[in-house]
Coordinates of C-alpha atoms in Angstrom, one line a residue:
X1 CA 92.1 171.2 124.6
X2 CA 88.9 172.2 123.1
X3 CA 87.5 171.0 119.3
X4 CA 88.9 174.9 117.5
X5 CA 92.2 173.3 118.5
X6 CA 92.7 170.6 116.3
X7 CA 91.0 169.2 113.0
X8 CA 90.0 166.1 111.8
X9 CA 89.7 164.4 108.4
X10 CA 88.9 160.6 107.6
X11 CA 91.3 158.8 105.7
X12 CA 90.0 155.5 104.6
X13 CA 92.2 152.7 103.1
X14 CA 93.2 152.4 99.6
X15 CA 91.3 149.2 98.4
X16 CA 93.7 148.0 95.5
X17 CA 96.3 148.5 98.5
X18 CA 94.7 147.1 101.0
X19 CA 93.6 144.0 99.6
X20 CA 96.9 142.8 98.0
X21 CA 98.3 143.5 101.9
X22 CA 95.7 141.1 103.0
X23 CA 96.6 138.2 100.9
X24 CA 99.7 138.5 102.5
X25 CA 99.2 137.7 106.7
X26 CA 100.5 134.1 106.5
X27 CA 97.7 131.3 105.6
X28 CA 99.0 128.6 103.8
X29 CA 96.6 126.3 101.7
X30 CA 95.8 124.2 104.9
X31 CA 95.9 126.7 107.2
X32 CA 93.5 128.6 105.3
X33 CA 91.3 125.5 104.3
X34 CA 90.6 124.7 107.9
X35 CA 89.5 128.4 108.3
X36 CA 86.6 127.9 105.6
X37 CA 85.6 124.6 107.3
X38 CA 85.3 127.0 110.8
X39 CA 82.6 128.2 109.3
X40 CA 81.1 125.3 108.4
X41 CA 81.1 123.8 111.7
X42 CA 80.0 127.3 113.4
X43 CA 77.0 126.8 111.2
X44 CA 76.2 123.1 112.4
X45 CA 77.1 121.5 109.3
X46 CA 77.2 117.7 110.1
X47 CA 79.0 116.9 106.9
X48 CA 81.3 119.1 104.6
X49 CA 82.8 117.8 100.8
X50 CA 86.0 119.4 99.9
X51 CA 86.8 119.6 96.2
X52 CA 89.9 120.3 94.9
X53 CA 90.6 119.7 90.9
X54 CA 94.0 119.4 89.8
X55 CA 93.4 121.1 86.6
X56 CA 95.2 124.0 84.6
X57 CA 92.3 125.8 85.8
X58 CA 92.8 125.1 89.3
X59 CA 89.9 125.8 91.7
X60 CA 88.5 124.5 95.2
X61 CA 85.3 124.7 96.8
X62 CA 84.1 123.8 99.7
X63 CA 80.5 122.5 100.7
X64 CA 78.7 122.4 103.9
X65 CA 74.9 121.3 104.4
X66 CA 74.5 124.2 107.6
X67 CA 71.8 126.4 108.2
X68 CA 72.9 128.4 105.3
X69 CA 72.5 132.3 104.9
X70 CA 69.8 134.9 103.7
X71 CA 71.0 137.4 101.1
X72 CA 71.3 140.1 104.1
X73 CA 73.2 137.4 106.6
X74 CA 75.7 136.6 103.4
X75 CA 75.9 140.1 102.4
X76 CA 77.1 140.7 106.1
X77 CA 79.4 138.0 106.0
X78 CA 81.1 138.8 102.9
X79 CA 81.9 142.5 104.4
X80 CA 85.5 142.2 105.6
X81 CA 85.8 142.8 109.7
X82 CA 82.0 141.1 109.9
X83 CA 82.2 140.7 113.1
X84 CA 84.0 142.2 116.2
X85 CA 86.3 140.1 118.1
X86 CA 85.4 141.4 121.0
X87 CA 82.2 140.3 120.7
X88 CA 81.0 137.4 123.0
X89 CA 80.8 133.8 121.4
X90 CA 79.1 130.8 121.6
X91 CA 81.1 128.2 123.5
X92 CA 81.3 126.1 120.0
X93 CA 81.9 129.0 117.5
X94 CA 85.3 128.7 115.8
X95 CA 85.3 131.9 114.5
X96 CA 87.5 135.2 115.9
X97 CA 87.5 138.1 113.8
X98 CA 84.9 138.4 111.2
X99 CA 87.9 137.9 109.1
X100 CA 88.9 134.8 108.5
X101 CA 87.1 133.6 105.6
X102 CA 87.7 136.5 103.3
X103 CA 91.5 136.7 104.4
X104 CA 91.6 132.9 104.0
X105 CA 90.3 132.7 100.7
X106 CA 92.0 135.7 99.1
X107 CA 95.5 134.4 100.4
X108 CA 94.9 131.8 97.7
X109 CA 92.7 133.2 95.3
X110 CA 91.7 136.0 93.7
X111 CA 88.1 135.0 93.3
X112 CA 86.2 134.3 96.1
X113 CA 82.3 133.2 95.5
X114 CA 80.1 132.6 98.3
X115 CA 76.7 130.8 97.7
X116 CA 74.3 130.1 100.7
X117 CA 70.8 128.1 100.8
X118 CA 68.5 129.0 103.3
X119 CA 65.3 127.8 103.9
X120 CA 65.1 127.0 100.3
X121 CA 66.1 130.6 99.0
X122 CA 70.0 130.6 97.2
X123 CA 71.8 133.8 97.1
X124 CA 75.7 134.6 95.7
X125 CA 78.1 137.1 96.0
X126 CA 81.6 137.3 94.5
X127 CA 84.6 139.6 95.6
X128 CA 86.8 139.5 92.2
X129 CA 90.3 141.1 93.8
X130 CA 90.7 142.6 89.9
X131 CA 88.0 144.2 89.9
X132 CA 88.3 145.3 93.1
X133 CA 92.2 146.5 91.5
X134 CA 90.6 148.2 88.8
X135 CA 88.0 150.1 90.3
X136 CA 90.0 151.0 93.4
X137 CA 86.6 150.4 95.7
X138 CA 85.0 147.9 97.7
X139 CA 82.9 146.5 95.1
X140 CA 81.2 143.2 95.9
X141 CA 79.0 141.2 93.2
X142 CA 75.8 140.1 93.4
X143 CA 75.4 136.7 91.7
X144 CA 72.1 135.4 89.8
X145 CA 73.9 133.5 87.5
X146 CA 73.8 130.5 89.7
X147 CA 74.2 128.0 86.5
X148 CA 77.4 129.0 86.1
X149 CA 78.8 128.7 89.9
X150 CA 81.1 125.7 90.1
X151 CA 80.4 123.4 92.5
X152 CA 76.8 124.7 93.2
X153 CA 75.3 121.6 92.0
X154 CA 76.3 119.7 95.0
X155 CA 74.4 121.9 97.2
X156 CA 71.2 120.1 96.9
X157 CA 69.6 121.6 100.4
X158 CA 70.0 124.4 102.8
X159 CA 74.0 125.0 103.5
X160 CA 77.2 127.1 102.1
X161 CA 79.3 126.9 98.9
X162 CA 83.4 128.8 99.1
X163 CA 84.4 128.4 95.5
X164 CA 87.8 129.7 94.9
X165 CA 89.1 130.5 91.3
X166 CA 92.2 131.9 90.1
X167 CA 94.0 130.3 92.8
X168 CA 97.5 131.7 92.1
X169 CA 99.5 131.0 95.3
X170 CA 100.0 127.2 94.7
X171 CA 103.5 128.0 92.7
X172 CA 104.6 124.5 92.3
X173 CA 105.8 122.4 89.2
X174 CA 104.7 123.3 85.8
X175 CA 103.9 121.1 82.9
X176 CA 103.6 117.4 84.0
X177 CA 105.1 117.4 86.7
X178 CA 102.0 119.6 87.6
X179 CA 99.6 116.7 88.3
X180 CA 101.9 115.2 90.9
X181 CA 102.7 118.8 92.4
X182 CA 98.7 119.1 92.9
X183 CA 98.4 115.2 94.2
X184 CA 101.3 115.9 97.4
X185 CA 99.5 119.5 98.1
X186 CA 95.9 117.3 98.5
X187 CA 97.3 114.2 100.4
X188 CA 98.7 117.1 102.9
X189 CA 96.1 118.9 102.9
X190 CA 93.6 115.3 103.6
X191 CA 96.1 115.3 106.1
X192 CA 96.2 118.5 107.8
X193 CA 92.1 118.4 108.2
X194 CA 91.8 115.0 109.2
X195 CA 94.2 116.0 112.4
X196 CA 93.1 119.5 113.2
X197 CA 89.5 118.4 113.4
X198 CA 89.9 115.1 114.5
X199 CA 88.1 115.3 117.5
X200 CA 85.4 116.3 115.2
X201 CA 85.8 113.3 113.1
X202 CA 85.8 110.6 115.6
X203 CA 82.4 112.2 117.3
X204 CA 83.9 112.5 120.8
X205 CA 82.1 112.7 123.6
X206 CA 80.1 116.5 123.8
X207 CA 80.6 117.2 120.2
X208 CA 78.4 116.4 117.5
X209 CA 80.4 113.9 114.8
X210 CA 80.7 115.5 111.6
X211 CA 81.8 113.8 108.6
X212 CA 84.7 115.5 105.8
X213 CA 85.2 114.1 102.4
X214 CA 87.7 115.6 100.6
X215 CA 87.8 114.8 96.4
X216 CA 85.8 111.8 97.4
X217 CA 87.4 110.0 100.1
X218 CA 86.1 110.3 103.5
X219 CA 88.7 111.4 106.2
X220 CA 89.6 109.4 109.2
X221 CA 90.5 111.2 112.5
X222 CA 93.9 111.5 112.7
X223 CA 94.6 110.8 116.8
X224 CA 97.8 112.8 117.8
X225 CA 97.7 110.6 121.1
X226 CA 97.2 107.3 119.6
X227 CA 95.0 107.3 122.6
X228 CA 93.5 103.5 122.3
X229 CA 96.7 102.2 121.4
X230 CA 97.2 100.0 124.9
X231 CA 100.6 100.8 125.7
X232 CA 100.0 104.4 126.0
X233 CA 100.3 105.9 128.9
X234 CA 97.1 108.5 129.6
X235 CA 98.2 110.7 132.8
X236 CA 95.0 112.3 135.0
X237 CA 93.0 115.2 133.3
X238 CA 94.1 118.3 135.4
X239 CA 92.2 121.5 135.4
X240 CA 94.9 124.8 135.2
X241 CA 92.9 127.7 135.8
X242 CA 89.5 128.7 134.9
X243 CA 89.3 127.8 131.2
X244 CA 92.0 125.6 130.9
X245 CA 92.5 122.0 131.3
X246 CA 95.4 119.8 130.7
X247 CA 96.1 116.3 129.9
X248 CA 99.5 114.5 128.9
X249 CA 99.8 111.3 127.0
X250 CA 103.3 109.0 126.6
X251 CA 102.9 107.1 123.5
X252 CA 104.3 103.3 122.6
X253 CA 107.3 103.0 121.9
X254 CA 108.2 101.2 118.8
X255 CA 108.3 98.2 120.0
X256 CA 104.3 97.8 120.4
X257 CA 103.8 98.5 116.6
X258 CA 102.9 96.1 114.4
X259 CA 104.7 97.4 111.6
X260 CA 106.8 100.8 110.6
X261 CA 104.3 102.0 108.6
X262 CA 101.7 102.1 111.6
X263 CA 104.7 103.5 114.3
X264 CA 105.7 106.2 111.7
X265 CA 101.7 107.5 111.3
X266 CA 101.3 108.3 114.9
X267 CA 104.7 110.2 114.4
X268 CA 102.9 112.5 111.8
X269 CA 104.7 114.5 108.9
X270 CA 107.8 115.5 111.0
X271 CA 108.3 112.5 113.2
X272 CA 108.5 112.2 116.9
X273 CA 111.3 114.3 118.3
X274 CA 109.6 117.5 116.5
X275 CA 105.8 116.6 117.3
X276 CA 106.6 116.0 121.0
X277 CA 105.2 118.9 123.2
X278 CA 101.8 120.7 123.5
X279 CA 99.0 120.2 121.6
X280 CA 96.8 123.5 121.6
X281 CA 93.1 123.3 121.4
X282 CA 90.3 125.9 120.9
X283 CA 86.8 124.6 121.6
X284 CA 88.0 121.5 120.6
X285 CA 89.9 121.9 117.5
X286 CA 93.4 122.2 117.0
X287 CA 95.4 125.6 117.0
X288 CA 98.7 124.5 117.1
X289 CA 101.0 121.3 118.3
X290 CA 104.7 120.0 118.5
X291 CA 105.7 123.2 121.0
X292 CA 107.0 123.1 124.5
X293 CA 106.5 127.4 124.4
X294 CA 109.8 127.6 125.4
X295 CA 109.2 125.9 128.5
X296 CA 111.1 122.9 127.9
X297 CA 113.7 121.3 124.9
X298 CA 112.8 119.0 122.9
X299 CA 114.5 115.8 123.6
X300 CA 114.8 112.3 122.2
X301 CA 114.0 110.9 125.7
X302 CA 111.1 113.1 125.4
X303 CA 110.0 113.0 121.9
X304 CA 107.3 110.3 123.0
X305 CA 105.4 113.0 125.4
X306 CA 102.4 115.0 124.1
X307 CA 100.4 117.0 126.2
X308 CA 96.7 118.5 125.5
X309 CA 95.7 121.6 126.6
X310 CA 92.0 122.4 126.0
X311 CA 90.8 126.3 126.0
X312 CA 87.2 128.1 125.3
X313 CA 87.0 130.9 123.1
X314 CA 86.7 133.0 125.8
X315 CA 90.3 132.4 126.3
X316 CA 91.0 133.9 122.8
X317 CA 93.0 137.4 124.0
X318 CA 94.8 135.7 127.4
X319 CA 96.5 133.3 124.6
X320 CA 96.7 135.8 122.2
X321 CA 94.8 133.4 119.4
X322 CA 96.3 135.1 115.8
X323 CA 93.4 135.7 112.9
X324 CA 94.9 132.6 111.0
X325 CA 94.1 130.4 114.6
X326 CA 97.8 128.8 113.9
X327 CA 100.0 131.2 116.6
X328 CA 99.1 131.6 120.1
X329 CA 101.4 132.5 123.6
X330 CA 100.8 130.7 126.6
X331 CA 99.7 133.2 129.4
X332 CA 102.2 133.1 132.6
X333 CA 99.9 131.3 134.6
X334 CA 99.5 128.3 132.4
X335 CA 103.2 128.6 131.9
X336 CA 104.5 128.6 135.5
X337 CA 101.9 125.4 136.1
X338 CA 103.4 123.9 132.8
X339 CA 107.2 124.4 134.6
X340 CA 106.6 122.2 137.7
X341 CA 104.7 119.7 136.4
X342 CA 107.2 119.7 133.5
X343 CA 109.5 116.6 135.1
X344 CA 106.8 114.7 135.9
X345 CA 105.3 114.9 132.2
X346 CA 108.3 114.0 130.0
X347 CA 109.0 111.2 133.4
X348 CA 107.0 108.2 131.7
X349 CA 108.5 108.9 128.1
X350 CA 111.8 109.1 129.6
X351 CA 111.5 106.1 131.6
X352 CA 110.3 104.2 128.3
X353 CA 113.6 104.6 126.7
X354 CA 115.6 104.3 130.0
X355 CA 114.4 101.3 130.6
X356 CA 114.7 99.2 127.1
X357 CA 118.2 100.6 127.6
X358 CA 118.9 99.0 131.0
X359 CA 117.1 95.9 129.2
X360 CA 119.1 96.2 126.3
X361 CA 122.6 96.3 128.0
X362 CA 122.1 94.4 130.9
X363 CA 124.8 91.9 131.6
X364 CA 122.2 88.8 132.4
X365 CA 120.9 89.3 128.8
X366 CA 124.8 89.5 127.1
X367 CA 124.7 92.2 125.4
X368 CA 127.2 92.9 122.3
X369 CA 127.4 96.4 123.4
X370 CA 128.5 96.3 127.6
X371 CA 128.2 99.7 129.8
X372 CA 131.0 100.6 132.3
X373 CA 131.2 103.3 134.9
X374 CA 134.1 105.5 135.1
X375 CA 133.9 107.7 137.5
X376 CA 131.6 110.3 136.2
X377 CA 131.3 108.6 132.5
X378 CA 129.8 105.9 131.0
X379 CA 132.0 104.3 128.6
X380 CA 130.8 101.8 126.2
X381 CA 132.4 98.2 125.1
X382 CA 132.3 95.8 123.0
X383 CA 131.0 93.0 125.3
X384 CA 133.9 90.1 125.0
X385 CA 131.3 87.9 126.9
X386 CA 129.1 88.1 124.5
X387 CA 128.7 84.3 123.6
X388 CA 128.9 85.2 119.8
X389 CA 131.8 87.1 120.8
X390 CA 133.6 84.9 122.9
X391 CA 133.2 82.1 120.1
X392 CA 134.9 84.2 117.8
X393 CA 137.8 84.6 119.8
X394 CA 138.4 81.3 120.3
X395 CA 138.0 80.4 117.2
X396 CA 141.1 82.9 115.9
X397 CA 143.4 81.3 117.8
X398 CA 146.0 83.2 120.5
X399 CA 148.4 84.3 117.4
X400 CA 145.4 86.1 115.8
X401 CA 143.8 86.9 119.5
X402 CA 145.7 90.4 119.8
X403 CA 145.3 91.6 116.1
X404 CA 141.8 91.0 116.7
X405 CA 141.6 92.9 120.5
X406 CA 143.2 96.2 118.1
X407 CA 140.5 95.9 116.1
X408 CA 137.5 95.9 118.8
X409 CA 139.6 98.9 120.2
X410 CA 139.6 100.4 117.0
X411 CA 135.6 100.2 116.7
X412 CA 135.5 101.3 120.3
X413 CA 137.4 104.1 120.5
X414 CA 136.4 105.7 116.8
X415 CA 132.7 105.1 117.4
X416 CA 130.7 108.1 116.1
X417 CA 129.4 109.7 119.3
X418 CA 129.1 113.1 118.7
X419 CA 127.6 112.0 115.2
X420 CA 124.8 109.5 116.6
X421 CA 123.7 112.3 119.3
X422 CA 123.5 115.1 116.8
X423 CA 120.9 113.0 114.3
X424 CA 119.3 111.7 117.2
X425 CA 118.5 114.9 118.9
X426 CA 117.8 116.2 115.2
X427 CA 115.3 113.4 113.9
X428 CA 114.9 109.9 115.8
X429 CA 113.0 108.6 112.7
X430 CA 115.9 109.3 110.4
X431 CA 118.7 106.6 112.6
X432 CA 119.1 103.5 111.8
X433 CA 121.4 100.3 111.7
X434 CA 122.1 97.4 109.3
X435 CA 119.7 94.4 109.8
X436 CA 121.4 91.2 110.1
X437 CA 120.7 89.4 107.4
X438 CA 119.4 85.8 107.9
X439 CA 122.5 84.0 107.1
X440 CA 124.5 85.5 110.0
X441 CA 121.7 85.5 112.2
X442 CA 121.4 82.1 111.8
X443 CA 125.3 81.3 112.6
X444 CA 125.1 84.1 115.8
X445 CA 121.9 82.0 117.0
X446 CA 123.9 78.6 117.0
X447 CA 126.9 80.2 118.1
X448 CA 125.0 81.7 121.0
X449 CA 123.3 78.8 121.8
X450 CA 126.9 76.8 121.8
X451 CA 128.7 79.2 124.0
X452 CA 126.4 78.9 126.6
X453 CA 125.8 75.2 126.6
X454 CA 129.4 74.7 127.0
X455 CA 129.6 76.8 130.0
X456 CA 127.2 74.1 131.8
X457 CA 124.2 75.9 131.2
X458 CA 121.2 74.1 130.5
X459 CA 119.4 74.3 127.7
X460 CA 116.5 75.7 129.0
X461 CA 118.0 78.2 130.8
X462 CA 120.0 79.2 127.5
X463 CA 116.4 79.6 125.5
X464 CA 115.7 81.7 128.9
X465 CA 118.5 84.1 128.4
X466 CA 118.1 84.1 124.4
X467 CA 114.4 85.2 124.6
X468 CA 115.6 88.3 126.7
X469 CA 118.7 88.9 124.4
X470 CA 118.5 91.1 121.0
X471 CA 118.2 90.6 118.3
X472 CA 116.9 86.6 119.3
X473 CA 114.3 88.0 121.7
X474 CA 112.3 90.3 118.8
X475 CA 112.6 87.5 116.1
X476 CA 112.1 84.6 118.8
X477 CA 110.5 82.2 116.0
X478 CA 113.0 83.0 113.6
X479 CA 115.5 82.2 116.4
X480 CA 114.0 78.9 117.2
X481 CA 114.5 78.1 113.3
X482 CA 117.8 79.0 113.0
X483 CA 118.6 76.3 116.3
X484 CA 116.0 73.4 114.7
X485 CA 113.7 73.9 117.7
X486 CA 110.0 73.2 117.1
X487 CA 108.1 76.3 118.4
X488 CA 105.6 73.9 120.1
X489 CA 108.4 71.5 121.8
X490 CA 109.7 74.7 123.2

């Protein structure tokens, strides 16, 4: 086929079009602010102030004190498609396309403004989407008005200012229930940054610490491993392939917490059972988390097991890294390794639960609630040896002695199984039982302590078993009140 057999004509995109497309791939306001602070960090900014004004007039802009931009560099960056994604990268640059902090910033506003400080000179340029609308053309603005750029006042030295206006996308509540609407978007949002680019935040080891302050107040690295917690369980750093390493954790169970508060924070916005899985990272910060890419289900006996996988962003087309950086899919060869190490990952979370389950229905510790094999099932009892229990029935009398067996049949054979397994399997965080209030507990203690006493036990053999039985063994003091016992006699 030679050139007289065909034509050709260029057919370039409709702007107006175009750009109302591109607000449109999928950012949403966190996504899309951890795509501006990319940029930031690309540019070696050590610390970055958010600001987000819950206003009618809505805006956000986002500081960084980088190497800044010359006119020409900013120009250039403010060109959609800046840079090509197949370009090579530097090991620490967190960008991909050349897109993401126009596509970012128009899927939230319709005025972007970009000022940059470089070596003392300040330059500006706006992309106005209405104007862009009205025009039909790819008209950028040069700025000189600098007086009136919001935010610009806080860059006081070399370093890059995002302003967004006309931020239309955050439809939430109107009138006054406005102010709250704006306050639960920017405590998710302090959130969101604060664990996507918390190894940035807690200056680890190769990467230089950079501090984020978002409308004032400094973030804290959010650790998705509660990795200095001591009872978690930290399995050898394995290397994939070339380009990938791997690392699981097994976090405390909630036993080790101090308080509910501090369990449910490591269990972040969703809880446990949905953030169990792989946690994605691209040159250190995070892509993605709470996904076992379809290698494995999400279990309660697993829901303590997360595993970090660390990639360079040479690794950006194997994993197929999306222009938003919140979608990838794991390449066969990390997911064939991920299979048959699989058991042994999700083993130590497993065994955490597996065992305060033997502990909890073992016969030594009398348990209210006694296991019996059936063949192939496991059938669960009330435990009539449970001294509590036992007291009870002794204390009805024979006459009253069968009325009362009907009714421990009737709580045993209408217990709610199917119920229990579906929330459990659904959200872990979500179950939970009536606490014993302090009168009864007191009366079970005594009763407990009775029982055994009787049976020739003695005494300090009882305390022995009490310390090991629930609920005496996780309220011990308050057990040793309830029999008159003087914590330090015991």
């Amino acid at each position: 086929m030679s050139e007289s057999d065909f034509t050709s004509d260029i057919l370039d995109p409709e702007p107006g079009i175009l750009i109302e497309s591109l607000r449109d791939i999928g950012y949403s306001f966190n996504s899309a602010l951890a795509d501006i602070i990319d940029n930031s960090i690309s540019a070696n900014a050590s610390h970055i102030d958010v600001l987000a004004i819950p206003a009618d007039d809505f805006y956000v802009s986002i500081i960084d004190n980088g190497a800044g931009m010359s006119a020409s560099e900013l120009r250039k960056a403010m060109r959609l498609g800046s840079t090509s994604p197949r370009a090579e990268r530097a090991p620490k640059d967190l960008g991909r396309f050349g897109l993401g902090m126009k596509t970012a910033s128009f899927s939230q506003c319709r005025r972007l403004t970009v000022a940059s400080r470089c070596e003392g000179s300040l330059s500006a340029f706006t992309w106005d989407l209405d104007v862009v609308i009205n025009d039909n053309s790819w008209k950028i603005i040069e700025r000189h008005d600098f007086e009136s750029i919001r935010g610009l006042e806080y860059l006081t030295g070399d370093g890059t200012l995002v302003l967004w206006e006309k931020v239309d996308r955050l439809s939430g509540a109107s009138g006054s229930a406005k102010v709250s609407y704006y306050a639960r978007v920017i405590s998710e949002a302090q959130s969101h940054l604060a664990l996507v680019f918390h190894r940035f935040l807690a200056g680890e080891p190769g990467l230089s610490r950079i501090d984020i302050s978002f409308n004032g107040r400094k973030l804290d690295p959010i650790d998705p491993f509660n990795s200095r917690h001591k009872a978690t369980q930290v399995q050898p750093f394995e290397v994939i392939c070339p380009g990938v390493t791997m690392q699981a954790f097994t976090l405390p169970h909630r036993s080790h917490y101090t308080s509910q508060q501090e369990y449910d924070y490591y269990g972040l916005r969703d809880g446990y059972l949905k953030n169990q899985g792989v946690y994605l990272y691209r040159a250190k910060r995070l892509i993605l988390y709470g996904t076992w890419f379809g290698v494995a289900k999400k279990t309660a006996l697993t829901q303590l097991t997360r595993v970090k996988i660390d990639i360079g962003v040479d690794q950006d087309e194997l994993w197929k890294i999306d222009v938003k950086k919140v979608s990838a899919q794991m390449p066969e060869v990390v997911r064939n390794r991920i299979k048959t190490l699989i058991a042994s990952i999700g083993a130590p979370s497993k065994k955490t639960y597996r065992r305060r389950a033997i502990r909890l229905t073992s016969p030594e510790a009398y348990p209210a609630w006694a296991v019996e094999q059936s063949g192939e099932k496991r059938i669960y009892r009330i435990n009539r040896e449970n001294p509590v229990i036992s007291a009870l029935r002794t204390d009805v009398g024979e006459e009253n002695a069968k009325a009362l067996e009907s009714v421990f049949s009737l709580i045993e054979s209408t217990f709610p199984t199917e119920s229990l397994f579906y929330d459990l399997e659904n959200n872990t965080e979500s179950v939970s039982f009536e606490p014993i209030d302090n009168e009864s507990f007191s009366v079970a203690a005594k009763a407990f302590f009775s029982q055994l006493k009787q049976r020739g036990i003695p005494e300090e053999d009882v305390l022995g078993i009490m310390r090991a039985a629930e609920p005496f063994a996780s309220s011990w003091s308050k057990t040793l009140g309830a029999l008159g016992i003087d914590e330090t006699e015991e």
